[in-house]
Coordinates of C-alpha atoms in Angstrom, one line a residue:
Chain A
M18 CA 2.1 -70.2 23.6
G19 CA 1.8 -73.9 24.6
V20 CA -0.9 -74.5 21.9
R21 CA 1.3 -73.1 19.2
E22 CA 4.2 -75.3 20.1
K23 CA 2.1 -78.4 19.9
N24 CA 0.6 -77.4 16.5
P25 CA 3.4 -75.5 14.8
G26 CA 1.7 -75.4 11.4
A27 CA -1.8 -74.6 12.6
D28 CA -3.8 -71.9 10.9
P29 CA -4.5 -69.2 13.4
V30 CA -8.1 -69.0 12.3
Q31 CA -8.5 -72.7 12.6
E32 CA -6.9 -72.7 16.0
Q33 CA -9.2 -70.1 17.2
G34 CA -12.1 -72.0 16.0
A35 CA -10.9 -75.3 17.5
D36 CA -10.0 -74.0 20.9
D37 CA -12.7 -71.4 21.1
M38 CA -12.6 -69.0 24.0
A39 CA -10.8 -71.6 26.2
S40 CA -7.5 -70.9 24.5
P41 CA -4.9 -70.1 27.1
R42 CA -3.4 -67.7 24.7
T43 CA -6.6 -65.8 24.3
I44 CA -7.1 -65.8 28.0
G45 CA -3.5 -64.6 28.5
G46 CA -4.2 -61.9 26.0
I47 CA -7.4 -60.8 27.7
I48 CA -5.6 -60.8 31.1
A49 CA -2.8 -58.8 29.6
I50 CA -5.2 -56.3 28.1
A51 CA -7.3 -56.1 31.3
A52 CA -4.1 -55.6 33.2
V53 CA -2.9 -52.8 31.0
A54 CA -6.4 -51.2 31.0
G55 CA -6.6 -51.6 34.7
A56 CA -3.1 -50.1 35.2
I57 CA -4.2 -47.2 33.0
A58 CA -7.4 -46.8 35.0
V59 CA -5.5 -47.0 38.3
A60 CA -2.9 -44.6 37.0
A61 CA -5.6 -42.3 35.9
M62 CA -7.2 -42.5 39.3
I63 CA -4.0 -42.0 41.3
W64 CA -2.0 -39.8 38.9
R65 CA -2.5 -36.1 39.3
P66 CA -0.7 -33.6 37.1
A67 CA 1.4 -30.8 38.5
I68 CA -0.3 -27.4 38.3
A69 CA 2.1 -24.9 36.9
A70 CA 4.0 -22.7 39.4
V71 CA 3.1 -19.1 39.4
E72 CA 5.0 -16.0 40.4
P73 CA 4.1 -15.4 44.0
P74 CA 1.2 -12.9 43.9
A75 CA 1.9 -9.6 45.5
P76 CA 0.0 -9.2 48.8
Q77 CA -1.5 -5.9 47.6
S78 CA -3.1 -7.8 44.7
F79 CA -5.7 -9.2 47.1
D80 CA -8.8 -7.4 48.1
S81 CA -8.5 -6.5 51.8
A82 CA -12.2 -7.5 52.5
L83 CA -11.5 -10.9 51.0
V84 CA -8.4 -11.3 53.2
K85 CA -10.4 -10.4 56.3
R86 CA -13.0 -12.9 55.4
G87 CA -10.3 -15.5 54.8
R88 CA -8.9 -14.8 58.2
A89 CA -12.2 -15.6 59.9
L90 CA -12.5 -18.7 57.8
A91 CA -9.0 -19.8 58.7
E92 CA -9.9 -19.5 62.3
I93 CA -13.1 -21.5 61.9
G94 CA -10.9 -24.1 60.1
N95 CA -8.5 -24.1 63.0
C96 CA -5.6 -24.0 60.5
N97 CA -3.1 -22.6 62.9
D98 CA -3.5 -25.5 65.3
C99 CA -1.7 -28.0 63.0
H100 CA 0.2 -25.6 60.8
T101 CA 1.9 -23.6 63.6
V102 CA 4.4 -25.1 66.1
R103 CA 3.8 -23.5 69.5
G104 CA 6.0 -20.5 69.9
A105 CA 7.2 -20.7 66.3
K106 CA 6.2 -18.7 63.2
D107 CA 2.6 -18.7 62.2
F108 CA 1.6 -21.2 59.5
A109 CA 5.2 -22.4 59.0
G110 CA 4.2 -26.0 59.6
G111 CA 6.5 -28.7 61.1
L112 CA 4.1 -29.8 63.8
A113 CA 4.3 -33.5 64.5
V114 CA 0.8 -35.0 64.2
P115 CA 0.8 -38.5 65.7
T116 CA -1.4 -41.0 63.9
P117 CA -1.8 -44.8 64.3
F118 CA 0.4 -45.2 61.2
G119 CA 3.2 -43.0 62.2
I120 CA 4.0 -39.3 62.5
V121 CA 2.9 -36.8 59.8
Y122 CA 4.4 -33.4 59.9
S123 CA 2.3 -30.4 58.9
S124 CA 3.4 -28.4 55.9
N125 CA 4.4 -24.8 55.6
I126 CA 1.4 -22.9 54.3
T127 CA 3.0 -19.4 54.3
P128 CA 3.6 -17.9 50.9
D129 CA 7.3 -18.7 50.9
P130 CA 8.1 -19.5 47.2
E131 CA 10.6 -22.3 48.0
T132 CA 9.2 -24.1 51.1
G133 CA 5.6 -22.8 51.4
I134 CA 2.7 -22.3 49.0
G135 CA 4.1 -19.1 47.4
R136 CA 4.1 -20.6 43.9
W137 CA 0.7 -22.1 44.2
S138 CA -2.1 -20.7 42.0
E139 CA -5.6 -20.4 43.5
A140 CA -6.5 -23.5 41.4
A141 CA -3.7 -25.5 43.0
F142 CA -4.9 -24.4 46.5
R143 CA -8.5 -25.3 45.6
R144 CA -7.4 -28.7 44.4
A145 CA -5.6 -29.4 47.7
M146 CA -8.7 -28.4 49.6
Q147 CA -11.1 -30.4 47.5
S148 CA -9.0 -33.5 46.6
G149 CA -6.0 -33.6 48.9
V150 CA -3.4 -33.2 46.1
D151 CA -0.5 -30.7 46.3
R152 CA 0.7 -28.5 43.5
D153 CA 3.2 -31.1 42.3
G154 CA 0.4 -33.6 42.0
R155 CA 1.3 -35.6 45.1
H156 CA -1.4 -37.1 47.2
L157 CA -1.6 -35.5 50.6
Y158 CA -2.2 -37.6 53.7
P159 CA -5.7 -37.3 55.2
T160 CA -4.3 -35.9 58.4
F161 CA -5.1 -32.8 56.3
P162 CA -8.8 -33.2 56.6
Y163 CA -9.8 -32.8 53.0
D164 CA -12.6 -35.3 53.5
H165 CA -14.2 -32.2 55.2
F166 CA -12.6 -29.4 53.2
T167 CA -13.9 -30.9 50.0
H168 CA -17.2 -29.4 51.1
V169 CA -15.8 -25.8 51.3
S170 CA -17.2 -23.6 48.5
D171 CA -14.9 -22.2 45.8
E172 CA -15.7 -18.7 47.1
D173 CA -14.5 -19.6 50.6
D174 CA -11.4 -21.3 49.2
R175 CA -10.6 -18.0 47.4
A176 CA -10.8 -16.1 50.6
L177 CA -8.7 -18.6 52.5
Y178 CA -6.1 -18.4 49.6
A179 CA -6.1 -14.6 49.8
Y180 CA -5.6 -14.8 53.6
L181 CA -2.7 -17.3 53.5
M182 CA -1.0 -15.6 50.5
T183 CA -0.9 -12.3 52.4
R184 CA 0.8 -13.8 55.5
R185 CA 4.5 -13.3 56.2
P186 CA 6.5 -15.8 54.2
V187 CA 8.6 -18.1 56.3
H188 CA 11.4 -20.2 54.9
A189 CA 10.8 -23.6 56.6
P190 CA 11.5 -26.7 54.7
A191 CA 9.0 -29.6 55.2
R192 CA 10.1 -32.3 57.6
D193 CA 10.0 -35.9 56.4
N194 CA 7.1 -37.9 57.7
E195 CA 7.9 -40.9 59.9
L196 CA 5.5 -43.5 58.5
S197 CA 6.0 -47.2 58.3
F198 CA 5.7 -49.2 55.0
P199 CA 3.2 -49.3 53.2
F200 CA 1.9 -46.0 54.6
N201 CA 5.0 -44.2 53.5
Q202 CA 3.9 -44.8 49.9
R203 CA 1.6 -42.0 48.8
I204 CA 0.0 -44.3 46.3
V205 CA -1.8 -45.8 49.4
V206 CA -3.5 -42.5 49.9
A207 CA -5.1 -42.8 46.4
G208 CA -6.7 -46.0 47.5
W209 CA -7.8 -44.4 50.7
K210 CA -9.5 -41.7 48.7
L211 CA -11.3 -44.2 46.5
L212 CA -12.7 -45.7 49.7
F213 CA -13.4 -42.7 51.8
L214 CA -13.2 -39.4 50.0
R215 CA -16.7 -38.3 48.8
H216 CA -17.1 -35.1 46.9
G217 CA -20.3 -33.1 46.8
T218 CA -22.1 -35.1 49.5
F219 CA -22.9 -32.1 51.5
Q220 CA -26.2 -30.5 50.3
P221 CA -28.2 -27.9 52.0
D222 CA -31.5 -29.1 53.6
S223 CA -34.3 -26.9 52.4
T224 CA -36.5 -28.0 55.3
K225 CA -34.1 -26.4 57.8
S226 CA -33.4 -22.8 58.6
A227 CA -30.7 -20.8 56.9
E228 CA -28.8 -20.7 60.2
W229 CA -29.0 -24.5 60.6
N230 CA -27.7 -24.8 57.0
R231 CA -24.9 -22.4 57.6
G232 CA -23.9 -24.4 60.7
A233 CA -24.1 -27.7 58.8
Y234 CA -21.9 -26.2 56.0
L235 CA -19.3 -25.1 58.6
V236 CA -19.4 -28.1 60.8
E237 CA -19.2 -30.7 58.1
G238 CA -16.8 -28.7 56.0
L239 CA -14.2 -26.2 57.2
A240 CA -14.6 -26.6 60.9
H241 CA -14.2 -30.4 60.5
C242 CA -15.6 -31.1 64.0
G243 CA -15.9 -34.8 63.1
A244 CA -12.2 -35.1 62.6
C245 CA -11.9 -35.3 66.4
H246 CA -15.4 -36.1 67.6
T247 CA -16.2 -39.0 65.2
P248 CA -14.5 -42.3 65.8
R249 CA -12.2 -43.7 63.1
N250 CA -12.0 -47.1 61.5
A251 CA -8.9 -49.2 61.2
L252 CA -7.8 -47.3 58.1
G253 CA -8.1 -44.0 59.8
A254 CA -11.3 -42.8 58.2
E255 CA -14.3 -41.4 60.1
R256 CA -17.0 -44.0 60.7
I257 CA -19.9 -42.1 59.0
R258 CA -22.5 -44.2 60.8
A259 CA -21.1 -43.2 64.2
A260 CA -20.9 -39.5 63.4
F261 CA -20.0 -37.4 66.5
A262 CA -19.9 -40.5 68.7
G263 CA -16.6 -39.4 70.3
G264 CA -13.0 -39.9 69.2
D265 CA -9.4 -39.7 70.3
V266 CA -6.9 -37.0 69.7
E267 CA -3.4 -36.4 71.2
N268 CA -4.1 -38.5 74.2
W269 CA -7.3 -36.7 74.9
H270 CA -10.8 -38.0 74.5
A271 CA -13.0 -35.9 72.2
Y272 CA -16.4 -36.3 73.8
A273 CA -19.4 -37.7 72.0
I274 CA -21.4 -34.7 70.8
N275 CA -24.4 -36.6 69.5
S276 CA -27.1 -38.2 71.6
Q277 CA -24.4 -40.2 73.5
S278 CA -22.9 -37.0 75.0
P279 CA -21.7 -37.8 78.6
A280 CA -22.6 -34.3 79.8
A281 CA -24.6 -34.3 83.0
V282 CA -26.7 -31.4 81.8
P283 CA -27.8 -31.8 78.2
W284 CA -26.3 -29.3 75.8
D285 CA -28.5 -26.9 74.0
A286 CA -27.8 -24.2 71.3
D287 CA -27.4 -21.4 73.8
A288 CA -24.9 -23.3 76.0
L289 CA -22.9 -24.5 73.0
F290 CA -22.7 -21.0 71.7
L291 CA -21.4 -19.6 75.0
Y292 CA -19.0 -22.4 75.4
L293 CA -17.6 -22.2 71.9
R294 CA -17.5 -18.4 72.0
Q295 CA -15.9 -17.8 75.5
G296 CA -14.2 -21.2 76.1
W297 CA -16.2 -22.2 79.2
H298 CA -19.7 -22.6 80.4
P299 CA -20.8 -22.6 84.1
D300 CA -22.8 -25.9 83.6
H301 CA -20.1 -27.7 81.5
G302 CA -16.7 -26.4 82.5
V303 CA -13.7 -25.2 80.5
A304 CA -12.6 -26.2 77.0
R305 CA -9.1 -27.6 77.3
G306 CA -6.8 -30.0 75.5
P307 CA -7.0 -29.7 71.7
M308 CA -10.4 -28.0 72.1
A309 CA -8.7 -24.9 73.7
Q310 CA -7.3 -23.8 70.4
V311 CA -10.6 -24.3 68.7
V312 CA -12.5 -22.0 71.2
S313 CA -9.6 -19.6 71.1
N314 CA -10.0 -19.3 67.3
L315 CA -13.8 -19.1 67.6
S316 CA -13.6 -16.1 69.9
A317 CA -12.6 -13.9 67.0
V318 CA -14.9 -15.0 64.1
P319 CA -18.3 -13.5 63.3
E320 CA -20.7 -14.3 66.1
S321 CA -23.3 -15.5 63.7
D322 CA -21.1 -18.3 62.5
V323 CA -20.5 -19.5 66.0
R324 CA -24.2 -19.4 66.7
A325 CA -24.9 -21.3 63.5
I326 CA -22.5 -24.0 64.5
A327 CA -24.2 -24.2 67.9
V328 CA -27.6 -24.4 66.4
Y329 CA -26.6 -27.3 64.0
M330 CA -24.7 -29.2 66.7
A331 CA -27.6 -28.9 69.2
D332 CA -29.8 -30.5 66.5
M333 CA -27.2 -33.2 66.0
S334 CA -27.2 -34.1 69.7
G335 CA -31.0 -34.1 69.5
A336 CA -33.5 -33.1 72.2
P337 CA -32.8 -34.8 75.4
T338 CA -35.2 -37.5 76.6
P339 CA -37.4 -36.3 79.5
D340 CA -35.5 -38.7 81.8
R341 CA -32.2 -37.2 80.8
K342 CA -33.5 -33.7 81.2
R343 CA -34.7 -34.5 84.7
R344 CA -31.4 -36.0 85.7
G345 CA -29.6 -32.9 84.4
E346 CA -31.9 -30.7 86.5
D347 CA -31.3 -32.8 89.5
V348 CA -27.5 -32.6 89.1
L349 CA -27.8 -28.8 88.7
A350 CA -29.9 -28.5 91.8
R351 CA -27.5 -30.5 93.8
A352 CA -24.6 -28.5 92.5
A353 CA -26.3 -25.3 93.5
S354 CA -26.7 -26.4 97.0
R355 CA -23.0 -27.4 97.1
P356 CA -22.9 -29.8 100.1
T357 CA -19.7 -29.7 102.2
P358 CA -17.4 -32.2 100.7
Q359 CA -16.4 -35.3 102.7
G360 CA -14.6 -38.4 101.8
G361 CA -16.3 -41.8 102.1
S362 CA -17.6 -43.4 99.0
G363 CA -14.3 -43.8 97.2
D364 CA -10.7 -44.4 98.1
V365 CA -9.8 -42.8 101.5
S366 CA -6.7 -41.0 100.3
G367 CA -8.6 -40.0 97.1
G368 CA -11.2 -38.4 99.3
A369 CA -8.7 -36.6 101.5
V370 CA -7.0 -35.2 98.4
Y371 CA -10.3 -34.1 97.0
A372 CA -11.2 -32.4 100.3
A373 CA -7.9 -30.6 100.6
A374 CA -6.8 -29.9 97.1
C375 CA -9.9 -29.8 95.0
A376 CA -12.9 -28.9 97.1
T377 CA -11.8 -25.3 98.0
C378 CA -12.6 -24.5 94.4
H379 CA -14.8 -27.3 93.1
G380 CA -16.9 -27.5 96.2
G381 CA -17.0 -23.8 96.9
D382 CA -19.9 -21.5 96.2
R383 CA -18.5 -19.9 93.1
A384 CA -19.3 -21.2 89.7
P385 CA -16.8 -21.0 86.8
P386 CA -15.0 -18.9 85.7
F387 CA -14.2 -17.7 89.2
G388 CA -14.5 -21.0 91.0
G389 CA -14.2 -24.6 89.8
I390 CA -17.1 -26.5 88.2
D391 CA -19.0 -28.8 90.5
L392 CA -17.5 -32.1 89.3
A393 CA -20.9 -33.8 89.1
L394 CA -21.4 -31.5 86.0
S395 CA -18.1 -32.4 84.4
S396 CA -17.9 -34.5 81.3
A397 CA -14.3 -35.3 82.2
I398 CA -15.7 -37.3 85.2
S399 CA -18.7 -38.9 83.5
G400 CA -16.8 -39.5 80.2
P401 CA -15.8 -43.0 79.0
D402 CA -12.2 -42.8 80.0
A403 CA -10.0 -41.1 82.5
R404 CA -7.5 -39.5 80.2
N405 CA -8.9 -36.0 80.2
V406 CA -9.2 -35.7 83.9
A407 CA -5.7 -37.2 84.3
N408 CA -4.4 -34.5 81.9
I409 CA -6.2 -31.7 83.7
V410 CA -5.1 -32.9 87.2
L411 CA -1.5 -33.1 86.1
S412 CA -1.2 -29.8 84.2
G413 CA -4.1 -27.8 85.5
I414 CA -5.7 -25.2 83.3
R415 CA -3.6 -22.3 82.3
P416 CA -4.7 -19.3 80.3
R417 CA -3.2 -18.7 77.0
E418 CA -1.0 -15.6 76.7
G419 CA -3.2 -12.5 76.5
E420 CA -6.4 -14.5 77.2
R421 CA -9.0 -14.4 79.9
S422 CA -9.6 -17.8 81.2
P423 CA -10.4 -19.8 84.3
I424 CA -7.3 -21.2 85.8
M425 CA -6.4 -24.3 87.8
P426 CA -3.1 -25.3 89.3
G427 CA -1.5 -28.5 88.0
F428 CA -0.6 -31.2 90.5
A429 CA 2.1 -33.1 88.5
D430 CA 4.8 -31.9 90.9
S431 CA 2.9 -32.7 94.1
M432 CA 1.2 -36.0 93.4
T433 CA 2.5 -39.4 92.4
D434 CA 0.7 -41.4 89.6
E435 CA -0.8 -43.6 92.3
Q436 CA -2.1 -40.7 94.3
I437 CA -3.7 -39.2 91.2
A438 CA -5.1 -42.5 90.2
A439 CA -6.7 -42.9 93.7
L440 CA -8.1 -39.4 93.3
L441 CA -9.6 -40.1 89.9
S442 CA -11.2 -43.3 91.2
Y443 CA -12.7 -41.3 94.1
L444 CA -14.0 -38.6 91.8
R445 CA -15.6 -41.1 89.4
A446 CA -17.3 -43.0 92.2
R447 CA -18.5 -39.8 94.0
F448 CA -19.5 -37.6 91.1
S449 CA -20.8 -39.8 88.4
D450 CA -23.2 -42.7 88.1
Q451 CA -20.9 -44.5 85.6
P452 CA -19.0 -47.7 86.2
A453 CA -15.5 -47.3 87.7
W454 CA -12.6 -46.6 85.4
T455 CA -10.0 -49.3 85.0
S456 CA -6.2 -49.1 84.8
T457 CA -6.2 -45.5 86.1
V458 CA -2.5 -45.8 87.2
E459 CA -1.4 -46.7 83.7
I460 CA -3.6 -43.9 82.3
V461 CA -2.0 -41.3 84.6
R462 CA 1.5 -42.6 83.8
D463 CA 0.8 -42.3 80.0
A464 CA -0.7 -38.9 80.5
R465 CA 2.3 -37.7 82.5
R466 CA 4.6 -39.0 79.7
S467 CA 2.7 -37.5 76.8
Q468 CA 1.8 -34.2 78.6
S469 CA 0.1 -32.4 75.8
A470 CA 2.1 -29.5 74.6
L471 CA -1.1 -27.6 74.4
L472 CA -1.2 -27.2 78.1
Q473 CA 2.5 -26.6 78.6
I474 CA 3.3 -23.8 76.3
S475 CA 1.0 -21.0 75.2
P476 CA 0.4 -20.7 71.5
S477 CA -0.2 -17.4 69.7
P478 CA -2.4 -15.0 71.6
R479 CA -6.1 -14.8 71.0
N480 CA -7.1 -12.0 68.7
A481 CA -3.6 -11.8 67.3
P482 CA -3.3 -8.7 65.0
T483 CA -4.2 -9.6 61.4
E484 CA -1.3 -7.5 60.3
A485 CA 1.7 -9.9 60.4
T486 CA 4.2 -7.2 61.0
K487 CA 2.4 -6.3 64.3
R488 CA 2.5 -9.8 65.7
D489 CA 5.7 -9.4 67.5
K490 CA 5.0 -6.0 69.0
P491 CA 3.5 -5.6 72.4
Chain B
M25 CA 0.1 -38.1 113.9
M26 CA 2.6 -38.1 111.1
T27 CA 6.2 -37.3 110.5
L28 CA 6.8 -34.3 108.3
K29 CA 10.3 -33.5 107.1
V30 CA 10.8 -29.8 106.8
N31 CA 14.1 -28.0 106.2
G32 CA 16.0 -31.1 107.2
H33 CA 14.2 -31.7 110.5
D34 CA 11.6 -34.3 111.3
H35 CA 8.4 -32.9 112.9
Q36 CA 5.7 -34.8 114.5
V37 CA 2.5 -33.3 113.3
D38 CA -0.9 -33.9 114.8
A39 CA -3.3 -32.9 112.0
D40 CA -5.9 -34.4 109.7
P41 CA -4.5 -35.9 106.6
D42 CA -6.4 -33.5 104.5
T43 CA -4.9 -30.4 106.2
P44 CA -3.1 -28.2 103.7
L45 CA 0.7 -28.1 104.2
L46 CA 0.6 -24.3 104.4
Y47 CA -1.6 -24.4 107.6
V48 CA 0.9 -26.8 109.3
L49 CA 3.9 -24.8 108.3
R50 CA 2.5 -21.5 109.5
D51 CA 0.3 -22.5 112.5
D52 CA 2.1 -25.5 113.9
L53 CA 5.8 -25.1 112.8
K54 CA 5.7 -21.2 112.9
L55 CA 7.4 -21.1 109.6
N56 CA 5.8 -17.9 108.2
A57 CA 7.7 -17.3 105.0
A58 CA 5.1 -19.1 102.9
K59 CA 2.0 -16.9 102.7
F60 CA -1.7 -17.5 102.5
G61 CA -2.8 -15.5 99.5
C62 CA -5.8 -17.0 97.8
G63 CA -6.0 -20.4 99.3
L64 CA -7.0 -21.7 95.8
G65 CA -3.6 -22.4 94.2
Q66 CA -4.0 -19.4 92.0
C67 CA -1.5 -16.8 93.3
G68 CA 1.6 -18.7 94.2
S69 CA 2.4 -16.9 97.5
C70 CA 2.3 -20.2 99.3
T71 CA 4.9 -21.9 97.1
V72 CA 7.4 -24.2 98.8
I73 CA 9.7 -26.9 97.5
V74 CA 8.9 -30.5 97.9
D75 CA 11.5 -33.0 96.8
G76 CA 13.0 -30.4 94.5
K77 CA 9.8 -29.2 92.9
A78 CA 7.9 -26.0 93.4
V79 CA 4.5 -26.9 95.0
L80 CA 1.6 -24.8 96.1
S81 CA 1.3 -25.6 99.8
C82 CA -2.2 -24.3 100.2
V83 CA -3.6 -27.1 98.0
T84 CA -1.2 -29.8 99.1
P85 CA -2.7 -31.9 101.8
L86 CA -0.5 -33.7 104.3
V87 CA -1.6 -37.1 103.0
L88 CA 0.6 -36.4 99.9
L89 CA 3.7 -35.7 101.9
E90 CA 4.5 -39.0 103.5
G91 CA 8.3 -39.5 103.2
K92 CA 8.9 -36.3 101.2
K93 CA 11.3 -33.5 102.0
V94 CA 9.8 -30.0 102.3
T95 CA 11.9 -26.9 102.0
T96 CA 10.7 -23.4 102.9
L97 CA 12.4 -20.1 102.5
E98 CA 13.7 -20.5 106.0
G99 CA 15.6 -23.5 104.9
L100 CA 17.6 -21.8 102.2
G101 CA 19.6 -19.3 104.3
T102 CA 19.5 -16.9 107.3
I103 CA 19.7 -13.2 107.6
E104 CA 23.4 -13.5 108.4
T105 CA 24.2 -15.9 105.6
P106 CA 21.5 -15.5 103.0
A107 CA 21.3 -18.1 100.2
P108 CA 22.2 -16.8 96.7
I109 CA 18.5 -16.5 95.7
Q110 CA 17.9 -14.4 98.9
R111 CA 21.1 -12.3 98.3
A112 CA 20.1 -11.6 94.7
F113 CA 16.6 -10.5 95.7
I114 CA 18.1 -8.1 98.4
E115 CA 20.7 -6.8 96.0
E116 CA 18.2 -6.1 93.3
Q117 CA 15.6 -4.8 95.8
A118 CA 13.1 -6.9 94.1
A119 CA 10.4 -6.7 96.8
Q120 CA 8.0 -3.9 97.3
C121 CA 5.3 -5.1 99.7
G122 CA 7.0 -8.5 99.6
Y123 CA 3.9 -10.7 100.1
C124 CA 4.5 -12.7 96.9
I125 CA 8.3 -12.7 97.1
A126 CA 8.8 -15.8 99.4
G127 CA 6.8 -17.8 96.9
I128 CA 8.5 -16.4 93.9
M129 CA 12.0 -17.1 95.5
M130 CA 11.0 -20.7 96.1
R131 CA 9.8 -21.2 92.6
A132 CA 12.9 -19.5 91.2
Q133 CA 15.1 -21.7 93.5
A134 CA 13.4 -24.8 92.2
L135 CA 14.0 -23.6 88.6
L136 CA 17.7 -22.9 89.2
Q137 CA 18.2 -26.2 90.9
R138 CA 17.2 -28.0 87.8
N139 CA 18.4 -25.5 85.3
S140 CA 21.3 -23.3 86.5
K141 CA 21.2 -21.0 83.5
P142 CA 17.6 -20.5 82.4
T143 CA 16.8 -18.1 79.6
D144 CA 14.6 -15.1 80.1
A145 CA 11.7 -16.9 78.4
E146 CA 12.2 -19.9 80.8
I147 CA 12.2 -17.7 83.8
R148 CA 9.0 -15.9 82.7
A149 CA 7.3 -19.1 81.8
E150 CA 8.2 -20.6 85.2
L151 CA 7.1 -17.6 87.2
E152 CA 3.9 -17.2 85.3
L153 CA 2.0 -18.9 88.1
N154 CA 3.2 -16.5 90.8
L155 CA 1.4 -13.2 90.9
C156 CA 2.9 -9.9 92.0
R157 CA 0.5 -6.9 92.3
C158 CA 3.1 -4.3 93.2
G159 CA 4.6 -4.6 89.8
T160 CA 8.2 -5.4 90.6
H161 CA 8.4 -7.9 87.8
M162 CA 11.4 -6.5 86.1
R163 CA 13.4 -6.4 89.3
I164 CA 12.3 -10.0 90.0
L165 CA 13.5 -11.1 86.6
R166 CA 16.8 -9.3 87.3
A167 CA 17.1 -10.9 90.7
V168 CA 16.6 -14.4 89.3
R169 CA 19.2 -13.8 86.7
R170 CA 21.6 -12.5 89.4
A171 CA 20.9 -15.6 91.5
S172 CA 21.6 -17.8 88.6
Q173 CA 25.0 -16.0 88.2
L174 CA 25.7 -16.1 92.0
M175 CA 25.0 -19.8 92.1
R176 CA 27.4 -20.5 89.3
T177 CA 30.3 -18.5 90.6
A178 CA 32.6 -18.9 93.6
D179 CA 31.5 -15.4 94.6
A180 CA 28.4 -17.0 96.0
S181 CA 30.2 -18.8 98.8
P182 CA 30.1 -18.9 101.8
S183 CA 26.3 -18.3 101.6
Q184 CA 26.0 -20.8 98.7
R185 CA 23.8 -23.5 100.0
R186 CA 21.7 -26.0 98.3
T187 CA 18.4 -26.9 99.8
P188 CA 18.6 -29.8 102.3

């Protein structure tokens, strides 16, 4: 505009020739066009259309075999863990999921037409799984692990849809997320997807067995193991290059399950299978914390799928080095001989507490599930931080309703934070070759404060009847 | 030698710091209400109250009890003047063999002290840790409900007593 004011009578053609491409007007125009084009491009990337609502399909319209397959898939996907509040109605959502950016509440995925997914078509459901977009076209937060679910096949999405649409509808409106700005703007999620959501990256590996490939498909997709076991970057995305190197979830540490696993005895496919299937392994201990729900779900799915997961994960953790293998054998041999416990190497009161409160089970001659694991075998003791063992000492190990499980009494009511901290330091010094933990008192205090609900209240029983109407009956 | 405060009295106890409280209660202080069941903290028959909380005395070493107040069933009431929880268990005839009952009464007492009107679900959740093999569970639940009522009504006096 400035040019025109200086030369009011100038011929536009002449002006263009005289000023060439340097004309501020032209530049302004280009910028404007680029901005509009950019805005359109961005809008195209972030804008998703609504998918038309459908009449809720009748439960009878789904093939029962498909529903049954969907049930097993939902268990592999651990859907109930986030979408069911303990003690509340199945899949009705409302569970607070803490993230570094605030609290995200899980959604109602029952077929309720108003508050659930009752009016979602299969296409809308599939789009949510593949792209993290709800039926209205809103971007879903990646707390819903669609970075994994995008790898789920259309066929499996169909079965999951059939299963969910045949659950009992529950009227439960969504709770508003508690996220700070700018994370409360869903547009941010579109940017996150540009950076981190990759479609179609999972491809079968023809050099591996069918079982390995089945395991890879499940682990990388529906089972979303990396969601907990892979560390996340500052934007909350999994660090692909550190796959399975250990992560954090609900004030628990999810152990590294690659070559950096802290397990005293290296995992192999057989041990993983038993652990995932029954929830404990004599050489590794009991799955607790957020993992408890995972193994509870895996107890009811086809055995071949659990074995496939074990085969793939054993390969991910790799064959142990001869040195590591030998150390594992040493620890096992020592555990078998079970020397009489005595205090000494660690804090005196920690040693006394161990001898009186822990050793009767953990130093006895019975292996899990009837006795406690020798703590030299426990990843909780050799792991990188003290949170898991603090959680366990406080709350113990309680079976879920209707489940068989090893049990351990909690000591929250009989020990102070300082006493537990002293015990943890003693256990670390005596039962691992790892450097001492720091700030154990603070860790115990935090653990006491945020006692995981998973340990406090039993969720739905294992092997709950598929038929929703039978759930509340004895 | 350490001082152990049990049922309002100080006792000088000569035992290793890692001795479980249960052994001292039964062997040294001759307070035999708390029972040795499994010795592993899995059955609940050894439950006593420490500073208002139900604790498994078989896995609680003396070293943890410095300066704390221990209450056993003997500290709640006597045969002549039973505490509400004891009266309720007698009135509901909630014991069969009775081995687990002292522990169950102590855990129920701790529950009622912090929550005078628990729901059935809360009672069940609390007592989940205490096993009873005779199967008097329904009577036990009724007894705890009755105790809750007794403790909230004047009817409970004169035997109404709080733990020391």
